[in-house]
mmCIF file of N, CA and C in Angstrom:
data_model
loop_
_atom_site.group_PDB
_atom_site.id
_atom_site.type_symbol
_atom_site.label_atom_id
_atom_site.label_comp_id
_atom_site.label_asym_id
_atom_site.label_seq_id
_atom_site.Cartn_x
_atom_site.Cartn_y
_atom_site.Cartn_z
ATOM 1 N N UNK A 148 0.821 -1.197 0.000
ATOM 2 C CA UNK A 148 0.000 0.000 0.000
ATOM 3 C C UNK A 148 0.861 1.255 0.000
ATOM 4 N N UNK A 149 2.135 1.156 0.343
ATOM 5 C CA UNK A 149 2.961 2.355 0.471
ATOM 6 C C UNK A 149 3.132 3.079 -0.868
ATOM 7 N N UNK A 150 3.235 2.370 -1.999
ATOM 8 C CA UNK A 150 3.293 3.052 -3.290
ATOM 9 C C UNK A 150 2.004 3.824 -3.542
ATOM 10 N N UNK A 151 0.892 3.199 -3.167
ATOM 11 C CA UNK A 151 -0.403 3.836 -3.309
ATOM 12 C C UNK A 151 -0.476 5.082 -2.433
ATOM 13 N N UNK A 152 -0.015 4.978 -1.189
ATOM 14 C CA UNK A 152 -0.024 6.138 -0.293
ATOM 15 C C UNK A 152 0.923 7.217 -0.791
ATOM 16 N N UNK A 153 2.044 6.839 -1.380
ATOM 17 C CA UNK A 153 2.942 7.836 -1.967
ATOM 18 C C UNK A 153 2.212 8.641 -3.030
ATOM 19 N N UNK A 154 1.448 7.950 -3.869
ATOM 20 C CA UNK A 154 0.666 8.624 -4.918
ATOM 21 C C UNK A 154 -0.390 9.539 -4.295
ATOM 22 N N UNK A 155 -1.095 9.028 -3.289
ATOM 23 C CA UNK A 155 -2.134 9.810 -2.620
ATOM 24 C C UNK A 155 -1.523 11.029 -1.924
ATOM 25 N N UNK A 156 -0.371 10.866 -1.298
ATOM 26 C CA UNK A 156 0.278 11.984 -0.601
ATOM 27 C C UNK A 156 0.722 13.092 -1.549
ATOM 28 N N UNK A 157 0.900 12.778 -2.817
ATOM 29 C CA UNK A 157 1.311 13.805 -3.790
ATOM 30 C C UNK A 157 0.130 14.625 -4.314
ATOM 31 N N UNK A 158 -1.082 14.234 -3.964
ATOM 32 C CA UNK A 158 -2.276 14.962 -4.418
ATOM 33 C C UNK A 158 -2.526 16.127 -3.479
ATOM 34 N N UNK A 159 -2.445 17.350 -3.998
ATOM 35 C CA UNK A 159 -2.655 18.508 -3.114
ATOM 36 C C UNK A 159 -4.122 18.634 -2.688
ATOM 37 N N UNK A 160 -4.331 18.689 -1.393
ATOM 38 C CA UNK A 160 -5.661 18.879 -0.809
ATOM 39 C C UNK A 160 -5.571 20.108 0.081
ATOM 40 N N UNK A 161 -6.450 21.071 -0.145
ATOM 41 C CA UNK A 161 -6.398 22.284 0.666
ATOM 42 C C UNK A 161 -7.191 22.114 1.955
ATOM 43 N N UNK A 162 -6.826 22.895 2.940
ATOM 44 C CA UNK A 162 -7.556 22.895 4.212
ATOM 45 C C UNK A 162 -8.996 23.352 3.987
ATOM 46 N N UNK A 163 -9.193 24.299 3.080
ATOM 47 C CA UNK A 163 -10.547 24.770 2.777
ATOM 48 C C UNK A 163 -11.414 23.645 2.215
ATOM 49 N N UNK A 164 -10.828 22.854 1.306
ATOM 50 C CA UNK A 164 -11.567 21.739 0.729
ATOM 51 C C UNK A 164 -11.892 20.700 1.801
ATOM 52 N N UNK A 165 -10.943 20.403 2.674
ATOM 53 C CA UNK A 165 -11.211 19.468 3.769
ATOM 54 C C UNK A 165 -12.338 19.983 4.667
ATOM 55 N N UNK A 166 -12.330 21.277 4.963
ATOM 56 C CA UNK A 166 -13.392 21.866 5.778
ATOM 57 C C UNK A 166 -14.750 21.758 5.104
ATOM 58 N N UNK A 167 -14.773 21.982 3.802
ATOM 59 C CA UNK A 167 -16.018 21.866 3.048
ATOM 60 C C UNK A 167 -16.533 20.419 3.086
ATOM 61 N N UNK A 168 -15.625 19.480 2.958
ATOM 62 C CA UNK A 168 -16.005 18.068 3.012
ATOM 63 C C UNK A 168 -16.538 17.715 4.399
ATOM 64 N N UNK A 169 -15.866 18.178 5.445
ATOM 65 C CA UNK A 169 -16.332 17.893 6.810
ATOM 66 C C UNK A 169 -17.734 18.463 7.021
ATOM 67 N N UNK A 170 -17.982 19.667 6.524
ATOM 68 C CA UNK A 170 -19.316 20.269 6.645
ATOM 69 C C UNK A 170 -20.348 19.445 5.877
ATOM 70 N N UNK A 171 -19.975 18.994 4.674
ATOM 71 C CA UNK A 171 -20.873 18.193 3.853
ATOM 72 C C UNK A 171 -21.200 16.875 4.555
ATOM 73 N N UNK A 172 -20.188 16.229 5.109
ATOM 74 C CA UNK A 172 -20.404 14.959 5.799
ATOM 75 C C UNK A 172 -21.272 15.144 7.043
ATOM 76 N N UNK A 173 -21.029 16.212 7.778
ATOM 77 C CA UNK A 173 -21.802 16.476 8.991
ATOM 78 C C UNK A 173 -23.279 16.724 8.652
ATOM 79 N N UNK A 174 -23.559 17.262 7.455
ATOM 80 C CA UNK A 174 -24.928 17.561 7.043
ATOM 81 C C UNK A 174 -25.685 16.315 6.565
ATOM 82 N N UNK A 175 -24.966 15.238 6.260
ATOM 83 C CA UNK A 175 -25.613 14.015 5.795
ATOM 84 C C UNK A 175 -26.350 13.324 6.939
ATOM 85 N N UNK A 176 -27.422 12.621 6.618
ATOM 86 C CA UNK A 176 -28.045 11.784 7.650
ATOM 87 C C UNK A 176 -27.027 10.749 8.138
ATOM 88 N N UNK A 177 -27.091 10.390 9.409
ATOM 89 C CA UNK A 177 -26.106 9.505 10.012
ATOM 90 C C UNK A 177 -25.941 8.208 9.229
ATOM 91 N N UNK A 178 -27.046 7.631 8.763
ATOM 92 C CA UNK A 178 -26.957 6.361 8.050
ATOM 93 C C UNK A 178 -26.187 6.488 6.731
ATOM 94 N N UNK A 179 -26.216 7.667 6.112
ATOM 95 C CA UNK A 179 -25.459 7.884 4.878
ATOM 96 C C UNK A 179 -24.013 8.273 5.164
ATOM 97 N N UNK A 180 -23.792 8.935 6.274
ATOM 98 C CA UNK A 180 -22.471 9.455 6.619
ATOM 99 C C UNK A 180 -21.420 8.361 6.679
ATOM 100 N N UNK A 181 -21.780 7.205 7.202
ATOM 101 C CA UNK A 181 -20.792 6.147 7.397
ATOM 102 C C UNK A 181 -20.897 5.032 6.376
ATOM 103 N N UNK A 182 -21.872 5.108 5.468
ATOM 104 C CA UNK A 182 -21.955 4.130 4.378
ATOM 105 C C UNK A 182 -20.968 4.567 3.299
ATOM 106 N N UNK A 183 -19.909 3.811 3.111
ATOM 107 C CA UNK A 183 -18.818 4.266 2.247
ATOM 108 C C UNK A 183 -19.287 4.569 0.829
ATOM 109 N N UNK A 184 -20.207 3.795 0.288
ATOM 110 C CA UNK A 184 -20.685 4.058 -1.067
ATOM 111 C C UNK A 184 -21.389 5.394 -1.163
ATOM 112 N N UNK A 185 -22.247 5.681 -0.205
ATOM 113 C CA UNK A 185 -22.984 6.938 -0.191
ATOM 114 C C UNK A 185 -22.036 8.115 0.029
ATOM 115 N N UNK A 186 -21.127 7.961 0.979
ATOM 116 C CA UNK A 186 -20.160 9.024 1.280
ATOM 117 C C UNK A 186 -19.288 9.302 0.054
ATOM 118 N N UNK A 187 -18.804 8.258 -0.577
ATOM 119 C CA UNK A 187 -17.946 8.425 -1.757
ATOM 120 C C UNK A 187 -18.698 9.083 -2.895
ATOM 121 N N UNK A 188 -19.949 8.673 -3.086
ATOM 122 C CA UNK A 188 -20.765 9.247 -4.154
ATOM 123 C C UNK A 188 -20.986 10.739 -3.930
ATOM 124 N N UNK A 189 -21.323 11.128 -2.709
ATOM 125 C CA UNK A 189 -21.532 12.549 -2.391
ATOM 126 C C UNK A 189 -20.237 13.350 -2.544
ATOM 127 N N UNK A 190 -19.147 12.768 -2.130
ATOM 128 C CA UNK A 190 -17.854 13.423 -2.243
ATOM 129 C C UNK A 190 -17.486 13.624 -3.708
ATOM 130 N N UNK A 191 -17.689 12.591 -4.503
ATOM 131 C CA UNK A 191 -17.400 12.661 -5.939
ATOM 132 C C UNK A 191 -18.253 13.749 -6.604
ATOM 133 N N UNK A 192 -19.548 13.796 -6.267
ATOM 134 C CA UNK A 192 -20.440 14.817 -6.825
ATOM 135 C C UNK A 192 -19.979 16.220 -6.442
ATOM 136 N N UNK A 193 -19.570 16.392 -5.188
ATOM 137 C CA UNK A 193 -19.102 17.689 -4.729
ATOM 138 C C UNK A 193 -17.863 18.127 -5.520
ATOM 139 N N UNK A 194 -16.940 17.203 -5.751
ATOM 140 C CA UNK A 194 -15.717 17.524 -6.492
ATOM 141 C C UNK A 194 -16.025 17.846 -7.945
ATOM 142 N N UNK A 195 -16.967 17.146 -8.533
ATOM 143 C CA UNK A 195 -17.365 17.453 -9.914
ATOM 144 C C UNK A 195 -17.956 18.860 -10.012
ATOM 145 N N UNK A 196 -18.775 19.238 -9.010
ATOM 146 C CA UNK A 196 -19.345 20.598 -9.001
ATOM 147 C C UNK A 196 -18.250 21.655 -8.910
ATOM 148 N N UNK A 197 -17.126 21.296 -8.289
ATOM 149 C CA UNK A 197 -15.994 22.226 -8.179
ATOM 150 C C UNK A 197 -15.127 22.230 -9.428
ATOM 151 N N UNK A 198 -15.502 21.428 -10.438
ATOM 152 C CA UNK A 198 -14.771 21.405 -11.698
ATOM 153 C C UNK A 198 -13.621 20.414 -11.738
ATOM 154 N N UNK A 199 -13.583 19.476 -10.816
ATOM 155 C CA UNK A 199 -12.502 18.497 -10.779
ATOM 156 C C UNK A 199 -12.923 17.178 -11.434
ATOM 157 N N UNK A 200 -13.659 17.252 -12.526
ATOM 158 C CA UNK A 200 -14.213 16.068 -13.166
ATOM 159 C C UNK A 200 -13.143 15.047 -13.532
ATOM 160 N N UNK A 201 -12.035 15.485 -14.115
ATOM 161 C CA UNK A 201 -11.001 14.553 -14.585
ATOM 162 C C UNK A 201 -10.262 13.855 -13.458
ATOM 163 N N UNK A 202 -10.186 14.480 -12.292
ATOM 164 C CA UNK A 202 -9.412 13.911 -11.188
ATOM 165 C C UNK A 202 -10.256 13.615 -9.954
ATOM 166 N N UNK A 203 -11.569 13.726 -10.074
ATOM 167 C CA UNK A 203 -12.448 13.584 -8.904
ATOM 168 C C UNK A 203 -12.277 12.243 -8.209
ATOM 169 N N UNK A 204 -12.040 11.186 -8.969
ATOM 170 C CA UNK A 204 -11.941 9.863 -8.337
ATOM 171 C C UNK A 204 -10.747 9.763 -7.394
ATOM 172 N N UNK A 205 -9.567 10.134 -7.839
ATOM 173 C CA UNK A 205 -8.375 10.013 -6.995
ATOM 174 C C UNK A 205 -8.365 11.085 -5.897
ATOM 175 N N UNK A 206 -8.877 12.266 -6.189
ATOM 176 C CA UNK A 206 -8.959 13.315 -5.163
ATOM 177 C C UNK A 206 -9.941 12.884 -4.077
ATOM 178 N N UNK A 207 -11.046 12.250 -4.473
ATOM 179 C CA UNK A 207 -12.021 11.765 -3.493
ATOM 180 C C UNK A 207 -11.388 10.722 -2.572
ATOM 181 N N UNK A 208 -10.580 9.841 -3.133
ATOM 182 C CA UNK A 208 -9.894 8.830 -2.310
ATOM 183 C C UNK A 208 -8.927 9.515 -1.348
ATOM 184 N N UNK A 209 -8.161 10.484 -1.839
ATOM 185 C CA UNK A 209 -7.195 11.191 -0.994
ATOM 186 C C UNK A 209 -7.901 11.911 0.152
ATOM 187 N N UNK A 210 -9.009 12.547 -0.133
ATOM 188 C CA UNK A 210 -9.762 13.252 0.905
ATOM 189 C C UNK A 210 -10.341 12.257 1.906
ATOM 190 N N UNK A 211 -10.937 11.183 1.406
ATOM 191 C CA UNK A 211 -11.544 10.194 2.287
ATOM 192 C C UNK A 211 -10.508 9.589 3.228
ATOM 193 N N UNK A 212 -9.320 9.290 2.722
ATOM 194 C CA UNK A 212 -8.265 8.740 3.575
ATOM 195 C C UNK A 212 -7.838 9.748 4.643
ATOM 196 N N UNK A 213 -7.759 11.027 4.289
ATOM 197 C CA UNK A 213 -7.372 12.058 5.256
ATOM 198 C C UNK A 213 -8.446 12.261 6.321
ATOM 199 N N UNK A 214 -9.709 12.264 5.899
ATOM 200 C CA UNK A 214 -10.805 12.409 6.867
ATOM 201 C C UNK A 214 -10.823 11.204 7.811
ATOM 202 N N UNK A 215 -10.656 10.009 7.263
ATOM 203 C CA UNK A 215 -10.636 8.798 8.082
ATOM 204 C C UNK A 215 -9.462 8.821 9.052
ATOM 205 N N UNK A 216 -8.298 9.262 8.585
ATOM 206 C CA UNK A 216 -7.120 9.348 9.455
ATOM 207 C C UNK A 216 -7.342 10.377 10.564
ATOM 208 N N UNK A 217 -7.993 11.483 10.243
ATOM 209 C CA UNK A 217 -8.297 12.500 11.247
ATOM 210 C C UNK A 217 -9.266 11.949 12.301
ATOM 211 N N UNK A 218 -10.281 11.230 11.861
ATOM 212 C CA UNK A 218 -11.226 10.617 12.795
ATOM 213 C C UNK A 218 -10.537 9.554 13.646
ATOM 214 N N UNK A 219 -9.559 8.863 13.073
ATOM 215 C CA UNK A 219 -8.816 7.864 13.844
ATOM 216 C C UNK A 219 -8.015 8.550 14.952
ATOM 217 N N UNK A 220 -7.388 9.687 14.635
ATOM 218 C CA UNK A 220 -6.660 10.440 15.668
ATOM 219 C C UNK A 220 -7.611 10.861 16.780
ATOM 220 N N UNK A 221 -8.796 11.301 16.390
ATOM 221 C CA UNK A 221 -9.781 11.712 17.385
ATOM 222 C C UNK A 221 -10.179 10.534 18.264
ATOM 223 N N UNK A 222 -10.369 9.366 17.661
ATOM 224 C CA UNK A 222 -10.773 8.192 18.446
ATOM 225 C C UNK A 222 -9.675 7.757 19.414
ATOM 226 N N UNK A 223 -8.424 8.081 19.099
ATOM 227 C CA UNK A 223 -7.302 7.779 19.985
ATOM 228 C C UNK A 223 -7.110 8.860 21.040
ATOM 229 N N UNK A 224 -7.979 9.861 21.028
ATOM 230 C CA UNK A 224 -7.902 11.000 21.938
ATOM 231 C C UNK A 224 -6.616 11.802 21.714
ATOM 232 N N UNK A 225 -6.117 11.770 20.483
ATOM 233 C CA UNK A 225 -4.881 12.468 20.153
ATOM 234 C C UNK A 225 -5.121 13.932 19.783
ATOM 235 N N UNK A 226 -6.371 14.345 19.731
ATOM 236 C CA UNK A 226 -6.684 15.726 19.339
ATOM 237 C C UNK A 226 -7.256 16.526 20.499
ATOM 238 N N UNK A 227 -7.041 16.043 21.695
ATOM 239 C CA UNK A 227 -7.555 16.729 22.880
ATOM 240 C C UNK A 227 -7.065 18.173 22.884
ATOM 241 N N UNK A 228 -7.961 19.075 23.138
ATOM 242 C CA UNK A 228 -7.627 20.495 23.143
ATOM 243 C C UNK A 228 -7.883 21.165 21.801
ATOM 244 N N UNK A 229 -8.095 20.369 20.752
ATOM 245 C CA UNK A 229 -8.333 20.919 19.424
ATOM 246 C C UNK A 229 -9.744 20.650 18.940
ATOM 247 N N UNK A 230 -10.478 19.831 19.670
ATOM 248 C CA UNK A 230 -11.842 19.506 19.280
ATOM 249 C C UNK A 230 -12.762 19.721 20.464
ATOM 250 N N UNK A 231 -14.044 19.844 20.165
ATOM 251 C CA UNK A 231 -15.039 19.932 21.223
ATOM 252 C C UNK A 231 -15.451 18.522 21.611
ATOM 253 N N UNK A 232 -15.985 18.336 22.807
ATOM 254 C CA UNK A 232 -16.390 16.996 23.228
ATOM 255 C C UNK A 232 -17.428 16.395 22.283
ATOM 256 N N UNK A 233 -17.416 15.097 22.212
ATOM 257 C CA UNK A 233 -18.341 14.375 21.346
ATOM 258 C C UNK A 233 -17.548 13.478 20.432
ATOM 259 N N UNK A 234 -18.199 12.544 19.850
ATOM 260 C CA UNK A 234 -17.500 11.605 18.980
ATOM 261 C C UNK A 234 -17.778 11.862 17.518
ATOM 262 N N UNK A 235 -16.960 11.262 16.668
ATOM 263 C CA UNK A 235 -17.165 11.343 15.226
ATOM 264 C C UNK A 235 -17.205 12.773 14.737
ATOM 265 N N UNK A 236 -18.102 13.014 13.822
ATOM 266 C CA UNK A 236 -18.202 14.342 13.221
ATOM 267 C C UNK A 236 -18.988 15.313 14.083
ATOM 268 N N UNK A 237 -19.541 14.836 15.194
ATOM 269 C CA UNK A 237 -20.253 15.771 16.069
ATOM 270 C C UNK A 237 -19.265 16.666 16.796
ATOM 271 N N UNK A 238 -18.028 16.220 16.918
ATOM 272 C CA UNK A 238 -16.991 17.062 17.517
ATOM 273 C C UNK A 238 -16.578 18.109 16.490
ATOM 274 N N UNK A 239 -16.035 19.193 16.958
ATOM 275 C CA UNK A 239 -15.591 20.245 16.049
ATOM 276 C C UNK A 239 -14.243 19.863 15.446
ATOM 277 N N UNK A 240 -14.280 19.307 14.258
ATOM 278 C CA UNK A 240 -13.052 18.925 13.565
ATOM 279 C C UNK A 240 -12.730 19.913 12.446
ATOM 280 N N UNK A 241 -13.231 21.123 12.557
ATOM 281 C CA UNK A 241 -12.994 22.098 11.499
ATOM 282 C C UNK A 241 -12.154 23.284 11.969
ATOM 283 N N UNK A 242 -11.454 23.151 13.077
ATOM 284 C CA UNK A 242 -10.539 24.193 13.509
ATOM 285 C C UNK A 242 -9.546 24.423 12.368
ATOM 286 N N UNK A 243 -9.318 25.667 11.956
ATOM 287 C CA UNK A 243 -8.447 25.932 10.809
ATOM 288 C C UNK A 243 -7.058 25.287 10.905
ATOM 289 N N UNK A 244 -6.449 25.314 12.082
ATOM 290 C CA UNK A 244 -5.123 24.706 12.231
ATOM 291 C C UNK A 244 -5.182 23.192 12.095
ATOM 292 N N UNK A 245 -6.255 22.606 12.576
ATOM 293 C CA UNK A 245 -6.444 21.164 12.476
ATOM 294 C C UNK A 245 -6.597 20.748 11.008
ATOM 295 N N UNK A 246 -7.377 21.509 10.256
ATOM 296 C CA UNK A 246 -7.568 21.213 8.835
ATOM 297 C C UNK A 246 -6.280 21.424 8.041
ATOM 298 N N UNK A 247 -5.521 22.461 8.379
ATOM 299 C CA UNK A 247 -4.245 22.694 7.691
ATOM 300 C C UNK A 247 -3.279 21.549 7.940
ATOM 301 N N UNK A 248 -3.228 21.067 9.172
ATOM 302 C CA UNK A 248 -2.343 19.939 9.486
ATOM 303 C C UNK A 248 -2.798 18.683 8.757
ATOM 304 N N UNK A 249 -4.107 18.421 8.727
ATOM 305 C CA UNK A 249 -4.631 17.227 8.053
ATOM 306 C C UNK A 249 -4.414 17.288 6.548
ATOM 307 N N UNK A 250 -4.418 18.487 5.982
ATOM 308 C CA UNK A 250 -4.184 18.634 4.543
ATOM 309 C C UNK A 250 -2.715 18.443 4.185
ATOM 310 N N UNK A 251 -1.818 18.796 5.097
ATOM 311 C CA UNK A 251 -0.382 18.778 4.793
ATOM 312 C C UNK A 251 0.356 17.533 5.283
ATOM 313 N N UNK A 252 -0.111 16.935 6.363
ATOM 314 C CA UNK A 252 0.595 15.800 6.966
ATOM 315 C C UNK A 252 0.547 14.578 6.047
ATOM 316 N N UNK A 253 1.693 13.947 5.807
ATOM 317 C CA UNK A 253 1.682 12.739 4.969
ATOM 318 C C UNK A 253 0.975 11.581 5.674
ATOM 319 N N UNK A 254 0.238 10.825 4.883
ATOM 320 C CA UNK A 254 -0.386 9.610 5.390
ATOM 321 C C UNK A 254 0.667 8.517 5.475
ATOM 322 N N UNK A 255 0.533 7.678 6.485
ATOM 323 C CA UNK A 255 1.429 6.533 6.637
ATOM 324 C C UNK A 255 0.573 5.271 6.692
ATOM 325 N N UNK A 256 1.221 4.135 6.531
ATOM 326 C CA UNK A 256 0.513 2.869 6.626
ATOM 327 C C UNK A 256 0.715 2.282 8.011
ATOM 328 N N UNK A 257 -0.387 2.010 8.705
ATOM 329 C CA UNK A 257 -0.325 1.371 10.014
ATOM 330 C C UNK A 257 -0.030 -0.111 9.850
ATOM 331 N N UNK A 258 0.286 -0.762 10.952
ATOM 332 C CA UNK A 258 0.592 -2.196 10.928
ATOM 333 C C UNK A 258 -0.548 -3.006 10.310
ATOM 334 N N UNK A 259 -1.774 -2.600 10.529
ATOM 335 C CA UNK A 259 -2.935 -3.308 9.980
ATOM 336 C C UNK A 259 -3.227 -2.983 8.532
ATOM 337 N N UNK A 260 -2.403 -2.134 7.923
ATOM 338 C CA UNK A 260 -2.589 -1.774 6.526
ATOM 339 C C UNK A 260 -3.461 -0.554 6.289
ATOM 340 N N UNK A 261 -3.955 0.054 7.348
ATOM 341 C CA UNK A 261 -4.811 1.238 7.233
ATOM 342 C C UNK A 261 -3.971 2.497 7.074
ATOM 343 N N UNK A 262 -4.495 3.442 6.308
ATOM 344 C CA UNK A 262 -3.833 4.742 6.164
ATOM 345 C C UNK A 262 -4.126 5.561 7.416
ATOM 346 N N UNK A 263 -3.116 6.235 7.914
ATOM 347 C CA UNK A 263 -3.261 7.002 9.144
ATOM 348 C C UNK A 263 -2.250 8.145 9.147
ATOM 349 N N UNK A 264 -2.336 8.976 10.175
ATOM 350 C CA UNK A 264 -1.325 9.989 10.429
ATOM 351 C C UNK A 264 -0.467 9.507 11.584
ATOM 352 N N UNK A 265 0.825 9.806 11.538
ATOM 353 C CA UNK A 265 1.685 9.544 12.676
ATOM 354 C C UNK A 265 1.303 10.552 13.755
ATOM 355 N N UNK A 266 0.926 10.061 14.925
ATOM 356 C CA UNK A 266 0.389 10.925 15.993
ATOM 357 C C UNK A 266 1.386 12.013 16.387
ATOM 358 N N UNK A 267 2.637 11.635 16.654
ATOM 359 C CA UNK A 267 3.634 12.612 17.109
ATOM 360 C C UNK A 267 3.909 13.655 16.029
ATOM 361 N N UNK A 268 4.053 13.212 14.799
ATOM 362 C CA UNK A 268 4.329 14.133 13.702
ATOM 363 C C UNK A 268 3.147 15.074 13.469
ATOM 364 N N UNK A 269 1.928 14.534 13.546
ATOM 365 C CA UNK A 269 0.737 15.352 13.351
ATOM 366 C C UNK A 269 0.642 16.436 14.418
ATOM 367 N N UNK A 270 0.889 16.040 15.667
ATOM 368 C CA UNK A 270 0.827 17.016 16.770
ATOM 369 C C UNK A 270 1.872 18.118 16.592
ATOM 370 N N UNK A 271 3.073 17.753 16.178
ATOM 371 C CA UNK A 271 4.116 18.765 15.943
ATOM 372 C C UNK A 271 3.712 19.722 14.834
ATOM 373 N N UNK A 272 3.160 19.180 13.754
ATOM 374 C CA UNK A 272 2.708 20.035 12.643
ATOM 375 C C UNK A 272 1.592 20.964 13.109
ATOM 376 N N UNK A 273 0.695 20.426 13.907
ATOM 377 C CA UNK A 273 -0.426 21.207 14.426
ATOM 378 C C UNK A 273 0.067 22.339 15.319
ATOM 379 N N UNK A 274 0.980 22.030 16.209
ATOM 380 C CA UNK A 274 1.521 23.051 17.099
ATOM 381 C C UNK A 274 2.370 24.078 16.356
ATOM 382 N N UNK A 275 3.118 23.642 15.358
ATOM 383 C CA UNK A 275 3.926 24.571 14.571
ATOM 384 C C UNK A 275 3.035 25.565 13.839
ATOM 385 N N UNK A 276 1.929 25.085 13.301
ATOM 386 C CA UNK A 276 0.994 25.983 12.622
ATOM 387 C C UNK A 276 0.336 26.944 13.575
ATOM 388 N N UNK A 277 -0.014 26.477 14.751
ATOM 389 C CA UNK A 277 -0.640 27.334 15.759
ATOM 390 C C UNK A 277 0.335 28.377 16.258
ATOM 391 N N UNK A 278 1.600 28.014 16.363
ATOM 392 C CA UNK A 278 2.621 28.941 16.859
ATOM 393 C C UNK A 278 2.790 30.119 15.907
ATOM 394 N N UNK A 279 2.706 29.843 14.607
ATOM 395 C CA UNK A 279 2.847 30.892 13.605
ATOM 396 C C UNK A 279 1.779 31.971 13.790
ATOM 397 N N UNK A 280 0.569 31.531 14.154
ATOM 398 C CA UNK A 280 -0.533 32.465 14.299
ATOM 399 C C UNK A 280 -0.738 32.925 15.731
ATOM 400 N N UNK A 281 0.055 32.404 16.648
ATOM 401 C CA UNK A 281 -0.037 32.831 18.036
ATOM 402 C C UNK A 281 -1.267 32.346 18.756
ATOM 403 N N UNK A 282 -1.756 31.162 18.382
ATOM 404 C CA UNK A 282 -2.919 30.609 19.074
ATOM 405 C C UNK A 282 -2.755 29.103 19.222
ATOM 406 N N UNK A 283 -3.393 28.569 20.228
ATOM 407 C CA UNK A 283 -3.382 27.109 20.445
ATOM 408 C C UNK A 283 -4.661 26.698 21.116
#
């Protein structure tokens, strides 16, 4: 999977686009939010509306992997202080610094083969971005 992740990591994803996706996912009914086919279809449609027709498929995969990795960090309680209480998308995962870190941090392959963010590296990137703006 590492060659695949290398390809996915080279796809530029903006923090604004990630925020838009998080808002779109949060607006979906719960049963659609976690059904991968429905989520992927909505994501693909959103990207097509933005004019990314030729690359919507691979960009959708890159975004989905980043959102999933961000939710995994949240489930590990690795985002304490950056999110509001609550689980899944009910927590505030749209803090600008959090989205910037999720857009820039390279995905890695976990032992189980899942794409994820390295917790320590993600936290450093998050803090470095917050330091630039003088907020945490």
